[in-house]
PDB file of C-alpha atoms in Angstrom:
ATOM      1  CA  MET A 249     -36.388 -30.370  22.773  1.00 44.00           C
ATOM      2  CA  LYS A 250     -33.823 -27.364  22.264  1.00 43.00           C
ATOM      3  CA  LEU A 251     -34.275 -25.186  19.188  1.00 43.00           C
ATOM      4  CA  ALA A 252     -31.441 -24.501  16.898  1.00 43.00           C
ATOM      5  CA  THR A 253     -30.035 -21.314  17.274  1.00 44.00           C
ATOM      6  CA  GLN A 254     -30.064 -19.359  13.878  1.00 44.00           C
ATOM      7  CA  PRO A 255     -26.805 -18.096  12.606  1.00 48.00           C
ATOM      8  CA  THR A 256     -26.004 -14.525  13.212  1.00 64.00           C
ATOM      9  CA  VAL A 257     -26.570 -12.261  10.077  1.00 61.00           C
ATOM     10  CA  LYS A 258     -23.853  -9.762   9.622  1.00 90.00           C
ATOM     11  CA  THR A 259     -24.545  -6.519   8.356  1.00 94.00           C
ATOM     12  CA  LEU A 260     -22.386  -3.767   6.856  1.00 95.00           C
ATOM     13  CA  GLY A 261     -22.711  -2.012  10.139  1.00 96.00           C
ATOM     14  CA  ASP A 262     -21.278  -5.157  11.818  1.00 95.00           C
ATOM     15  CA  TYR A 263     -18.420  -5.335   9.398  1.00 94.00           C
ATOM     16  CA  ALA A 264     -17.434  -1.534   9.596  1.00 95.00           C
ATOM     17  CA  TYR A 265     -17.246  -1.740  13.451  1.00 96.00           C
ATOM     18  CA  GLN A 266     -14.957  -4.549  13.517  1.00 95.00           C
ATOM     19  CA  ALA A 267     -12.425  -3.223  10.794  1.00 94.00           C
ATOM     20  CA  ILE A 268     -12.393   0.271  12.488  1.00 96.00           C
ATOM     21  CA  GLU A 269     -12.146  -1.419  16.020  1.00 96.00           C
ATOM     22  CA  LYS A 270      -9.343  -3.723  14.807  1.00 95.00           C
ATOM     23  CA  HIS A 271      -7.154  -1.544  13.296  1.00 95.00           C
ATOM     24  CA  PHE A 272      -7.782   1.428  15.920  1.00 96.00           C
ATOM     25  CA  LYS A 273      -6.454  -1.009  18.359  1.00 95.00           C
ATOM     26  CA  LYS A 274      -3.416  -2.251  16.490  1.00 93.00           C
ATOM     27  CA  THR A 275      -2.483   1.560  15.945  1.00 94.00           C
ATOM     28  CA  LEU A 276      -2.733   1.977  19.811  1.00 95.00           C
ATOM     29  CA  LYS A 277      -0.890  -0.976  20.848  1.00 95.00           C
ATOM     30  CA  TRP A 278       2.614   0.232  18.931  1.00 95.00           C
ATOM     31  CA  GLU A 279       2.007   4.034  20.143  1.00 94.00           C
ATOM     32  CA  LYS A 280       4.283   4.205  23.044  1.00 94.00           C
ATOM     33  CA  SER A 281       7.104   2.075  21.495  1.00 95.00           C
ATOM     34  CA  VAL A 282       7.033   4.449  18.165  1.00 95.00           C
ATOM     35  CA  LYS A 283       7.062   7.637  20.630  1.00 94.00           C
ATOM     36  CA  LYS A 284      10.264   6.032  22.614  1.00 94.00           C
ATOM     37  CA  ASP A 285      11.881   5.043  18.771  1.00 94.00           C
ATOM     38  CA  GLU A 286      12.469   1.623  20.583  1.00 89.00           C
ATOM     39  CA  ASP A 287      11.877  -0.715  17.804  1.00 91.00           C
ATOM     40  CA  PRO A 288      11.487  -0.393  13.669  1.00 92.00           C
ATOM     41  CA  GLU A 289       8.817  -3.250  13.590  1.00 94.00           C
ATOM     42  CA  ALA A 290       6.631  -1.271  15.806  1.00 95.00           C
ATOM     43  CA  LEU A 291       7.016   1.898  13.694  1.00 95.00           C
ATOM     44  CA  HIS A 292       6.007  -0.589  10.698  1.00 95.00           C
ATOM     45  CA  GLN A 293       3.195  -1.983  12.307  1.00 96.00           C
ATOM     46  CA  MET A 294       1.698   1.405  13.375  1.00 96.00           C
ATOM     47  CA  ARG A 295       2.029   2.924  10.004  1.00 95.00           C
ATOM     48  CA  VAL A 296       0.302  -0.111   8.689  1.00 94.00           C
ATOM     49  CA  GLY A 297      -2.453   0.120  11.286  1.00 95.00           C
ATOM     50  CA  MET A 298      -3.150   3.833  10.702  1.00 95.00           C
ATOM     51  CA  ARG A 299      -3.367   3.052   6.795  1.00 94.00           C
ATOM     52  CA  ARG A 300      -5.726   0.176   7.320  1.00 94.00           C
ATOM     53  CA  LEU A 301      -7.898   2.117   9.772  1.00 95.00           C
ATOM     54  CA  ARG A 302      -7.967   5.031   7.031  1.00 94.00           C
ATOM     55  CA  THR A 303      -9.039   2.407   4.812  1.00 93.00           C
ATOM     56  CA  SER A 304     -11.639   1.013   6.915  1.00 94.00           C
ATOM     57  CA  VAL A 305     -13.225   4.325   7.690  1.00 94.00           C
ATOM     58  CA  THR A 306     -13.205   5.637   4.134  1.00 92.00           C
ATOM     59  CA  SER A 307     -14.520   2.329   2.532  1.00 91.00           C
ATOM     60  CA  PHE A 308     -17.284   2.109   5.331  1.00 94.00           C
ATOM     61  CA  GLY A 309     -18.281   6.040   5.015  1.00 93.00           C
ATOM     62  CA  LEU A 310     -21.521   5.243   3.456  1.00 93.00           C
ATOM     63  CA  ALA A 311     -22.522   2.988   6.382  1.00 95.00           C
ATOM     64  CA  VAL A 312     -20.970   4.934   9.671  1.00 96.00           C
ATOM     65  CA  ASP A 313     -21.619   8.025  10.983  1.00 95.00           C
ATOM     66  CA  VAL A 314     -18.312   8.801  12.806  1.00 94.00           C
ATOM     67  CA  PRO A 315     -17.457  12.148  14.689  1.00 93.00           C
ATOM     68  CA  LYS A 316     -15.624  15.040  12.749  1.00 92.00           C
ATOM     69  CA  PRO A 317     -12.009  14.332  13.853  1.00 91.00           C
ATOM     70  CA  VAL A 318     -12.291  11.027  12.263  1.00 93.00           C
ATOM     71  CA  ASN A 319     -11.734  11.971   8.832  1.00 91.00           C
ATOM     72  CA  ASP A 320      -9.588  10.843   5.830  1.00 90.00           C
ATOM     73  CA  LYS A 321      -7.564  14.106   5.974  1.00 91.00           C
ATOM     74  CA  ASN A 322      -6.378  13.849   9.566  1.00 92.00           C
ATOM     75  CA  ILE A 323      -5.740  10.040   9.507  1.00 94.00           C
ATOM     76  CA  GLY A 324      -3.787  10.375   6.290  1.00 93.00           C
ATOM     77  CA  LYS A 325      -1.618  13.007   7.652  1.00 93.00           C
ATOM     78  CA  ILE A 326      -0.815  10.999  10.777  1.00 94.00           C
ATOM     79  CA  ALA A 327      -0.015   7.876   8.334  1.00 94.00           C
ATOM     80  CA  ARG A 328       1.866  10.235   5.958  1.00 94.00           C
ATOM     81  CA  ARG A 329       4.369  11.196   8.935  1.00 94.00           C
ATOM     82  CA  LEU A 330       4.763   7.585  10.273  1.00 95.00           C
ATOM     83  CA  GLY A 331       5.634   6.555   6.741  1.00 94.00           C
ATOM     84  CA  SER A 332       8.340   9.394   6.230  1.00 94.00           C
ATOM     85  CA  LEU A 333      10.180   7.902   9.308  1.00 95.00           C
ATOM     86  CA  ARG A 334       9.537   4.404   8.217  1.00 94.00           C
ATOM     87  CA  ASP A 335      10.983   5.110   4.562  1.00 93.00           C
ATOM     88  CA  LEU A 336      14.115   6.228   5.903  1.00 94.00           C
ATOM     89  CA  ASP A 337      14.275   2.920   7.994  1.00 94.00           C
ATOM     90  CA  VAL A 338      13.453   0.801   4.830  1.00 92.00           C
ATOM     91  CA  LEU A 339      16.510   2.678   2.734  1.00 92.00           C
ATOM     92  CA  LYS A 340      19.041   2.133   5.371  1.00 93.00           C
ATOM     93  CA  GLU A 341      18.099  -1.601   5.830  1.00 93.00           C
ATOM     94  CA  SER A 342      18.053  -2.143   2.242  1.00 92.00           C
ATOM     95  CA  LEU A 343      21.607  -0.306   1.504  1.00 94.00           C
ATOM     96  CA  GLU A 344      22.544  -2.357   4.616  1.00 94.00           C
ATOM     97  CA  ASN A 345      21.510  -5.540   3.859  1.00 94.00           C
ATOM     98  CA  ASN A 346      20.737  -5.863  -0.062  1.00 91.00           C
ATOM     99  CA  TYR A 347      23.618  -3.764  -1.716  1.00 94.00           C
ATOM    100  CA  LYS A 348      26.574  -3.041   0.964  1.00 95.00           C
ATOM    101  CA  PRO A 349      27.672  -6.626   0.988  1.00 95.00           C
ATOM    102  CA  ASN A 350      28.006  -6.778  -2.666  1.00 94.00           C
ATOM    103  CA  LEU A 351      30.120  -3.561  -3.122  1.00 95.00           C
ATOM    104  CA  PRO A 352      34.090  -3.339  -3.102  1.00 95.00           C
ATOM    105  CA  CYS A 353      35.348  -1.850  -0.197  1.00 94.00           C
ATOM    106  CA  LYS A 354      35.764   1.661  -1.430  1.00 93.00           C
ATOM    107  CA  GLU A 355      32.327   1.681  -2.211  1.00 93.00           C
ATOM    108  CA  GLN A 356      31.302   0.517   1.029  1.00 94.00           C
ATOM    109  CA  GLU A 357      33.554   3.210   2.577  1.00 93.00           C
ATOM    110  CA  SER A 358      31.799   5.744   0.366  1.00 92.00           C
ATOM    111  CA  LEU A 359      28.295   4.586   1.546  1.00 92.00           C
ATOM    112  CA  GLN A 360      29.091   5.964   4.967  1.00 93.00           C
ATOM    113  CA  THR A 361      28.358   9.222   3.799  1.00 92.00           C
ATOM    114  CA  ALA A 362      24.805   7.983   2.712  1.00 93.00           C
ATOM    115  CA  PHE A 363      24.336   6.398   6.075  1.00 95.00           C
ATOM    116  CA  ASN A 364      25.271   9.433   7.627  1.00 95.00           C
ATOM    117  CA  ALA A 365      22.579  11.426   5.923  1.00 95.00           C
ATOM    118  CA  ILE A 366      20.011   8.862   7.015  1.00 95.00           C
ATOM    119  CA  ALA A 367      20.864   9.417  10.283  1.00 95.00           C
ATOM    120  CA  LYS A 368      20.636  13.293  10.215  1.00 95.00           C
ATOM    121  CA  GLN A 369      17.159  13.227   8.412  1.00 95.00           C
ATOM    122  CA  ARG A 370      15.789  10.586  10.596  1.00 95.00           C
ATOM    123  CA  GLU A 371      16.505  12.720  13.771  1.00 95.00           C
ATOM    124  CA  ASP A 372      14.383  15.718  12.129  1.00 95.00           C
ATOM    125  CA  VAL A 373      11.539  13.142  10.932  1.00 95.00           C
ATOM    126  CA  LEU A 374      11.538  11.532  14.283  1.00 96.00           C
ATOM    127  CA  SER A 375      10.967  14.851  16.320  1.00 96.00           C
ATOM    128  CA  SER A 376       8.449  15.541  13.688  1.00 95.00           C
ATOM    129  CA  VAL A 377       6.478  12.200  14.453  1.00 95.00           C
ATOM    130  CA  GLN A 378       6.992  12.455  17.999  1.00 95.00           C
ATOM    131  CA  LYS A 379       5.330  16.012  17.984  1.00 95.00           C
ATOM    132  CA  THR A 380       2.462  14.665  15.752  1.00 94.00           C
ATOM    133  CA  LEU A 381       1.629  12.112  18.511  1.00 94.00           C
ATOM    134  CA  LYS A 382       1.443  14.623  20.993  1.00 93.00           C
ATOM    135  CA  ASP A 383      -0.664  17.085  18.987  1.00 92.00           C
ATOM    136  CA  GLU A 384      -4.036  17.987  19.392  1.00 92.00           C
ATOM    137  CA  SER A 385      -5.324  16.246  16.171  1.00 91.00           C
ATOM    138  CA  TYR A 386      -4.226  13.067  17.081  1.00 94.00           C
ATOM    139  CA  LYS A 387      -5.740  13.203  20.533  1.00 95.00           C
ATOM    140  CA  SER A 388      -8.989  14.193  19.170  1.00 95.00           C
ATOM    141  CA  LEU A 389      -8.860  11.540  16.623  1.00 95.00           C
ATOM    142  CA  LYS A 390      -8.049   8.919  19.295  1.00 96.00           C
ATOM    143  CA  ASP A 391     -10.847  10.526  21.665  1.00 96.00           C
ATOM    144  CA  ALA A 392     -13.424  10.627  19.202  1.00 96.00           C
ATOM    145  CA  LEU A 393     -12.896   7.076  18.289  1.00 96.00           C
ATOM    146  CA  ASP A 394     -13.044   5.782  21.424  1.00 95.00           C
ATOM    147  CA  LYS A 395     -16.250   7.534  22.203  1.00 96.00           C
ATOM    148  CA  TRP A 396     -17.782   6.028  18.853  1.00 97.00           C
ATOM    149  CA  LEU A 397     -16.431   2.471  19.446  1.00 96.00           C
ATOM    150  CA  GLU A 398     -18.285   2.969  22.997  1.00 96.00           C
ATOM    151  CA  LYS A 399     -21.606   4.091  21.307  1.00 96.00           C
ATOM    152  CA  PRO A 400     -21.477   3.723  17.549  1.00 96.00           C
ATOM    153  CA  ASN A 401     -23.521   5.821  15.273  1.00 96.00           C
ATOM    154  CA  TYR A 402     -24.518   4.183  11.495  1.00 96.00           C
ATOM    155  CA  GLN A 403     -26.094   5.459   8.479  1.00 96.00           C
ATOM    156  CA  PRO A 404     -29.362   3.919   7.115  1.00 95.00           C
ATOM    157  CA  LEU A 405     -27.260   1.485   4.948  1.00 95.00           C
ATOM    158  CA  ALA A 406     -25.562  -0.149   7.627  1.00 96.00           C
ATOM    159  CA  SER A 407     -28.516  -2.210   8.220  1.00 95.00           C
ATOM    160  CA  PHE A 408     -28.078  -4.124   5.162  1.00 95.00           C
ATOM    161  CA  THR A 409     -26.746  -7.618   5.095  1.00 93.00           C
ATOM    162  CA  ILE A 410     -22.950  -7.586   4.128  1.00 93.00           C
ATOM    163  CA  GLN A 411     -23.920  -9.843   0.894  1.00 90.00           C
ATOM    164  CA  GLN A 412     -26.401  -7.390  -0.410  1.00 91.00           C
ATOM    165  CA  VAL A 413     -24.113  -4.574  -0.499  1.00 94.00           C
ATOM    166  CA  LEU A 414     -20.739  -6.031  -1.000  1.00 94.00           C
ATOM    167  CA  PRO A 415     -20.259  -6.459  -4.821  1.00 96.00           C
ATOM    168  CA  ASP A 416     -21.505  -2.659  -4.908  1.00 95.00           C
ATOM    169  CA  LEU A 417     -18.910  -1.612  -2.228  1.00 94.00           C
ATOM    170  CA  LEU A 418     -15.884  -3.425  -4.139  1.00 96.00           C
ATOM    171  CA  LEU A 419     -16.608  -3.160  -7.878  1.00 96.00           C
ATOM    172  CA  PRO A 420     -16.081   0.602  -8.043  1.00 94.00           C
ATOM    173  CA  GLU A 421     -12.673   0.119  -6.441  1.00 94.00           C
ATOM    174  CA  VAL A 422     -11.926  -2.797  -8.996  1.00 96.00           C
ATOM    175  CA  SER A 423     -13.001  -0.495 -11.737  1.00 96.00           C
ATOM    176  CA  ASN A 424     -10.387   2.323 -10.531  1.00 96.00           C
ATOM    177  CA  PHE A 425      -7.591  -0.119 -10.379  1.00 97.00           C
ATOM    178  CA  LEU A 426      -8.224  -1.727 -13.909  1.00 97.00           C
ATOM    179  CA  LEU A 427      -8.663   1.674 -15.551  1.00 97.00           C
ATOM    180  CA  HIS A 428      -5.434   3.252 -14.230  1.00 97.00           C
ATOM    181  CA  PRO A 429      -3.328   4.591 -17.104  1.00 96.00           C
ATOM    182  CA  GLY A 430      -0.327   2.943 -15.310  1.00 96.00           C
ATOM    183  CA  TRP A 431      -1.281  -0.505 -17.093  1.00 97.00           C
ATOM    184  CA  LEU A 432      -0.486   1.207 -20.247  1.00 96.00           C
ATOM    185  CA  VAL A 433       3.152   2.198 -19.532  1.00 94.00           C
ATOM    186  CA  GLY A 434       5.348   0.576 -22.043  1.00 93.00           C
ATOM    187  CA  THR A 435       2.568  -0.249 -24.392  1.00 92.00           C
ATOM    188  CA  GLN A 436       1.050   1.138 -27.656  1.00 91.00           C
ATOM    189  CA  PHE A 437      -2.255   0.474 -29.538  1.00 90.00           C
ATOM    190  CA  VAL A 438      -2.461  -0.974 -32.942  1.00 89.00           C
ATOM    191  CA  GLU A 439      -6.017  -0.738 -34.399  1.00 88.00           C
ATOM    192  CA  SER A 440      -7.474  -0.498 -30.979  1.00 86.00           C
ATOM    193  CA  GLU A 441      -5.174  -3.730 -29.335  1.00 90.00           C
ATOM    194  CA  VAL A 442      -3.097  -2.700 -26.773  1.00 91.00           C
ATOM    195  CA  ILE A 443       0.513  -4.302 -27.333  1.00 90.00           C
ATOM    196  CA  ILE A 444       3.191  -4.530 -24.772  1.00 92.00           C
ATOM    197  CA  GLN A 445       6.688  -3.551 -25.789  1.00 89.00           C
ATOM    198  CA  LYS A 446       8.741  -6.550 -25.074  1.00 90.00           C
ATOM    199  CA  ASN A 447      12.452  -7.324 -25.154  1.00 88.00           C
ATOM    200  CA  TRP A 448      13.634  -3.908 -23.988  1.00 90.00           C
ATOM    201  CA  LYS A 449      17.114  -3.293 -23.123  1.00 91.00           C
ATOM    202  CA  PRO A 450      18.066  -1.823 -19.483  1.00 89.00           C
ATOM    203  CA  GLU A 451      18.645   1.884 -21.282  1.00 90.00           C
ATOM    204  CA  LYS A 452      15.177   1.934 -22.718  1.00 92.00           C
ATOM    205  CA  ILE A 453      13.586   0.937 -19.333  1.00 90.00           C
ATOM    206  CA  GLU A 454      15.641   3.263 -17.475  1.00 89.00           C
ATOM    207  CA  LYS A 455      14.252   5.990 -20.085  1.00 90.00           C
ATOM    208  CA  GLN A 456      10.815   4.659 -19.411  1.00 89.00           C
ATOM    209  CA  LEU A 457      10.915   4.859 -15.598  1.00 88.00           C
ATOM    210  CA  THR A 458      12.243   8.132 -15.672  1.00 87.00           C
ATOM    211  CA  THR A 459       9.323   9.804 -17.895  1.00 90.00           C
ATOM    212  CA  GLU A 460       6.674   7.559 -16.445  1.00 90.00           C
ATOM    213  CA  GLY A 461       7.721   6.624 -12.644  1.00 89.00           C
ATOM    214  CA  GLU A 462       4.908   8.893 -11.321  1.00 92.00           C
ATOM    215  CA  ILE A 463       2.403   7.154 -13.325  1.00 95.00           C
ATOM    216  CA  ILE A 464       3.633   3.670 -11.779  1.00 94.00           C
ATOM    217  CA  HIS A 465       3.947   4.873  -8.425  1.00 93.00           C
ATOM    218  CA  SER A 466       0.219   5.877  -8.692  1.00 96.00           C
ATOM    219  CA  LEU A 467      -0.841   2.331  -9.644  1.00 97.00           C
ATOM    220  CA  ARG A 468       1.027   0.974  -6.730  1.00 96.00           C
ATOM    221  CA  LYS A 469      -0.877   3.092  -4.521  1.00 94.00           C
ATOM    222  CA  GLU A 470      -3.997   2.186  -6.302  1.00 96.00           C
ATOM    223  CA  ALA A 471      -3.048  -1.635  -5.815  1.00 97.00           C
ATOM    224  CA  LYS A 472      -2.509  -0.896  -2.220  1.00 94.00           C
ATOM    225  CA  ARG A 473      -5.675   0.529  -1.797  1.00 93.00           C
ATOM    226  CA  ILE A 474      -7.820  -2.258  -3.299  1.00 96.00           C
ATOM    227  CA  ARG A 475      -5.888  -4.785  -1.655  1.00 96.00           C
ATOM    228  CA  TYR A 476      -6.416  -3.396   2.103  1.00 93.00           C
ATOM    229  CA  GLN A 477      -9.966  -3.034   0.964  1.00 93.00           C
ATOM    230  CA  MET A 478     -10.403  -6.528  -0.299  1.00 95.00           C
ATOM    231  CA  GLU A 479      -8.668  -8.146   2.793  1.00 94.00           C
ATOM    232  CA  LEU A 480     -11.472  -6.844   4.941  1.00 92.00           C
ATOM    233  CA  PHE A 481     -13.751  -9.439   3.286  1.00 94.00           C
ATOM    234  CA  THR A 482     -11.537 -12.458   2.647  1.00 94.00           C
ATOM    235  CA  ASP A 483     -14.114 -14.661   4.782  1.00 92.00           C
ATOM    236  CA  LEU A 484     -16.992 -13.796   2.676  1.00 93.00           C
ATOM    237  CA  TYR A 485     -15.275 -14.985  -0.722  1.00 95.00           C
ATOM    238  CA  GLY A 486     -13.613 -18.166  -1.914  1.00 95.00           C
ATOM    239  CA  GLU A 487     -10.579 -19.292  -4.066  1.00 95.00           C
ATOM    240  CA  SER A 488     -10.873 -17.026  -6.969  1.00 96.00           C
ATOM    241  CA  TYR A 489     -11.250 -14.108  -4.901  1.00 97.00           C
ATOM    242  CA  ALA A 490      -7.825 -15.369  -2.756  1.00 97.00           C
ATOM    243  CA  ALA A 491      -6.040 -15.673  -6.037  1.00 97.00           C
ATOM    244  CA  TYR A 492      -6.900 -12.066  -7.392  1.00 98.00           C
ATOM    245  CA  LEU A 493      -5.887 -10.796  -4.004  1.00 98.00           C
ATOM    246  CA  THR A 494      -2.502 -12.527  -4.111  1.00 97.00           C
ATOM    247  CA  GLU A 495      -2.022 -11.175  -7.598  1.00 98.00           C
ATOM    248  CA  VAL A 496      -2.951  -7.540  -6.502  1.00 98.00           C
ATOM    249  CA  LYS A 497      -0.407  -7.825  -3.526  1.00 97.00           C
ATOM    250  CA  ASN A 498       2.374  -9.037  -5.907  1.00 97.00           C
ATOM    251  CA  ILE A 499       1.577  -6.275  -8.194  1.00 97.00           C
ATOM    252  CA  GLN A 500       2.132  -3.912  -5.527  1.00 97.00           C
ATOM    253  CA  GLU A 501       5.229  -5.312  -4.369  1.00 96.00           C
ATOM    254  CA  ILE A 502       6.887  -5.880  -7.881  1.00 97.00           C
ATOM    255  CA  LEU A 503       6.037  -2.165  -8.685  1.00 96.00           C
ATOM    256  CA  GLY A 504       7.155  -0.856  -5.136  1.00 93.00           C
ATOM    257  CA  THR A 505      10.461  -2.581  -5.584  1.00 93.00           C
ATOM    258  CA  MET A 506      10.952  -0.641  -8.968  1.00 92.00           C
ATOM    259  CA  GLN A 507       9.842   2.671  -7.225  1.00 88.00           C
ATOM    260  CA  ASP A 508      12.030   2.242  -4.324  1.00 89.00           C
ATOM    261  CA  SER A 509      14.916   1.553  -6.326  1.00 90.00           C
ATOM    262  CA  ALA A 510      14.563   4.603  -8.632  1.00 87.00           C
ATOM    263  CA  VAL A 511      14.058   6.688  -5.312  1.00 87.00           C
ATOM    264  CA  LEU A 512      17.192   5.271  -3.810  1.00 90.00           C
ATOM    265  CA  THR A 513      19.160   6.359  -6.917  1.00 89.00           C
ATOM    266  CA  ASP A 514      17.551   9.993  -6.764  1.00 88.00           C
ATOM    267  CA  TRP A 515      18.380  10.100  -3.004  1.00 90.00           C
ATOM    268  CA  LEU A 516      22.011   8.870  -3.532  1.00 91.00           C
ATOM    269  CA  THR A 517      22.524  11.659  -6.169  1.00 90.00           C
ATOM    270  CA  ASP A 518      21.070  14.306  -4.240  1.00 91.00           C
ATOM    271  CA  VAL A 519      23.395  13.116  -1.110  1.00 90.00           C
ATOM    272  CA  PHE A 520      26.664  12.889  -3.246  1.00 88.00           C
ATOM    273  CA  LYS A 521      25.930  15.920  -5.182  1.00 84.00           C
ATOM    274  CA  SER A 522      26.691  14.006  -8.631  1.00 80.00           C
ATOM    275  CA  GLU A 523      25.393  10.992 -10.700  1.00 80.00           C
ATOM    276  CA  ILE A 524      25.981   7.771  -8.547  1.00 86.00           C
ATOM    277  CA  GLN A 525      27.635   6.337 -11.449  1.00 84.00           C
ATOM    278  CA  THR A 526      30.721   8.408 -10.639  1.00 86.00           C
ATOM    279  CA  GLU A 527      31.016   7.713  -6.895  1.00 85.00           C
ATOM    280  CA  LEU A 528      29.467   4.263  -6.542  1.00 92.00           C
ATOM    281  CA  PRO A 529      29.469   2.597 -10.006  1.00 93.00           C
ATOM    282  CA  THR A 530      29.072  -0.855  -8.686  1.00 95.00           C
ATOM    283  CA  LEU A 531      25.845   0.213  -6.801  1.00 94.00           C
ATOM    284  CA  ALA A 532      24.495   2.032  -9.872  1.00 92.00           C
ATOM    285  CA  THR A 533      24.656  -1.266 -12.024  1.00 94.00           C
ATOM    286  CA  LEU A 534      22.979  -3.097  -9.153  1.00 94.00           C
ATOM    287  CA  LEU A 535      20.395  -0.650  -8.956  1.00 93.00           C
ATOM    288  CA  THR A 536      19.715  -0.675 -12.824  1.00 93.00           C
ATOM    289  CA  GLU A 537      19.827  -4.554 -12.901  1.00 94.00           C
ATOM    290  CA  ASN A 538      17.162  -4.608  -9.763  1.00 93.00           C
ATOM    291  CA  ARG A 539      14.941  -2.264 -12.030  1.00 94.00           C
ATOM    292  CA  TYR A 540      15.343  -4.497 -15.046  1.00 94.00           C
ATOM    293  CA  GLN A 541      14.338  -7.854 -13.188  1.00 95.00           C
ATOM    294  CA  SER A 542      11.314  -5.976 -11.625  1.00 95.00           C
ATOM    295  CA  TRP A 543      10.399  -4.853 -15.091  1.00 96.00           C
ATOM    296  CA  GLN A 544      10.632  -8.546 -16.343  1.00 95.00           C
ATOM    297  CA  LYS A 545       8.321  -9.730 -13.260  1.00 96.00           C
ATOM    298  CA  TRP A 546       6.110  -6.922 -14.083  1.00 96.00           C
ATOM    299  CA  GLN A 547       5.252  -7.307 -17.831  1.00 96.00           C
ATOM    300  CA  PRO A 548       3.471 -11.036 -17.563  1.00 96.00           C
ATOM    301  CA  LEU A 549       0.902  -9.452 -15.046  1.00 97.00           C
ATOM    302  CA  GLN A 550       0.517  -6.308 -16.939  1.00 97.00           C
ATOM    303  CA  GLU A 551      -0.468  -8.427 -20.012  1.00 96.00           C
ATOM    304  CA  ARG A 552      -2.887 -10.446 -18.038  1.00 97.00           C
ATOM    305  CA  TYR A 553      -4.524  -7.555 -16.593  1.00 97.00           C
ATOM    306  CA  LEU A 554      -5.175  -5.840 -19.916  1.00 96.00           C
ATOM    307  CA  LYS A 555      -6.710  -8.850 -21.241  1.00 96.00           C
ATOM    308  CA  ALA A 556     -10.677  -8.286 -21.138  1.00 95.00           C
ATOM    309  CA  GLU A 557     -11.224 -12.010 -19.776  1.00 97.00           C
ATOM    310  CA  THR A 558      -8.885 -11.552 -16.731  1.00 97.00           C
ATOM    311  CA  LYS A 559     -11.024  -8.132 -16.088  1.00 97.00           C
ATOM    312  CA  HIS A 560     -14.207  -9.971 -16.664  1.00 97.00           C
ATOM    313  CA  SER A 561     -13.243 -12.854 -14.533  1.00 97.00           C
ATOM    314  CA  PHE A 562     -12.306 -10.476 -11.571  1.00 98.00           C
ATOM    315  CA  HIS A 563     -15.713  -8.596 -11.933  1.00 97.00           C
ATOM    316  CA  LEU A 564     -17.500 -11.792 -11.620  1.00 97.00           C
ATOM    317  CA  THR A 565     -15.598 -13.032  -8.629  1.00 97.00           C
ATOM    318  CA  ILE A 566     -16.698  -9.783  -6.943  1.00 97.00           C
ATOM    319  CA  LEU A 567     -20.178 -10.220  -7.842  1.00 95.00           C
ATOM    320  CA  HIS A 568     -20.435 -13.625  -6.130  1.00 93.00           C
ATOM    321  CA  PRO A 569     -19.702 -13.639  -2.442  1.00 92.00           C
ATOM    322  CA  LEU A 570     -19.927 -17.117  -0.720  1.00 83.00           C
ATOM    323  CA  SER A 571     -21.973 -16.964   2.404  1.00 62.00           C
ATOM    324  CA  GLY A 572     -25.667 -16.509   2.006  1.00 51.00           C
ATOM    325  CA  VAL A 573     -27.849 -16.185  -1.154  1.00 39.00           C
ATOM    326  CA  ILE A 574     -28.429 -12.698  -2.230  1.00 40.00           C
ATOM    327  CA  ARG A 575     -32.182 -12.120  -3.177  1.00 37.00           C
TER     328      ARG A 575
END
């Protein structure tokens, strides 16, 4: 008679190893193509791989004992270099595909100045990326990770089953996200109740984004951080978790669209050495309209996440992973 095999119990250490290995391999897969500057998609994938590797190393820091070169600062520096190059590609793509076709001929011709500026900046940034991928800190990061994956070292907490520690791992991140001051942009308190200011005209929204743009950008980064972390554990939760993850991603993308549009406006002002209403009036109007539309999409989510019941439900979802019973 054959005995039924016991299901493998996965520990915090197992999850840490899997995540670090997966994102390290993804990063390496695209490295050659990025060095040769062959394909914008390769750059995008390597940047995402590096960012997710950073999330994995920091999220599981209490479980793994990684070598010194594998640290948040080192990975962050490389990810930022890749990011600077990717941002220029996105800028060019956005101008070419989203805006240029909707502009009158005169403004389309004027845009050539912007494309020339992107090409010039890109040369410099590409050179910096190529240098980064050849320098000692990147090589030592790769060598150290290779060695660790071959013979991993763990902290004592790594032996816990994943279900035992998962809520404690995720809840602080959820709290940071929900308590971010970016949620209060465009609101006011009336007798301790937060009220969202609605039906703003585009000019009012523009003014708000000028003064509070950095806080909104910071919330976008917080959303991205928690999204990457939550994506490490989708197999351990059900539908409610998946729904929150989708909303977090949506928040990140809406705030990103708003921020990217504002960055593009500032960048064009710098390139043309004047307000873009003068040089590119149609484009200026399109960009303002884009931010206005994003703001309309943002407010219902903002309202939902400022409600106590939404926060409570989010916390409860995190507290109850699917598989296994926490004792």
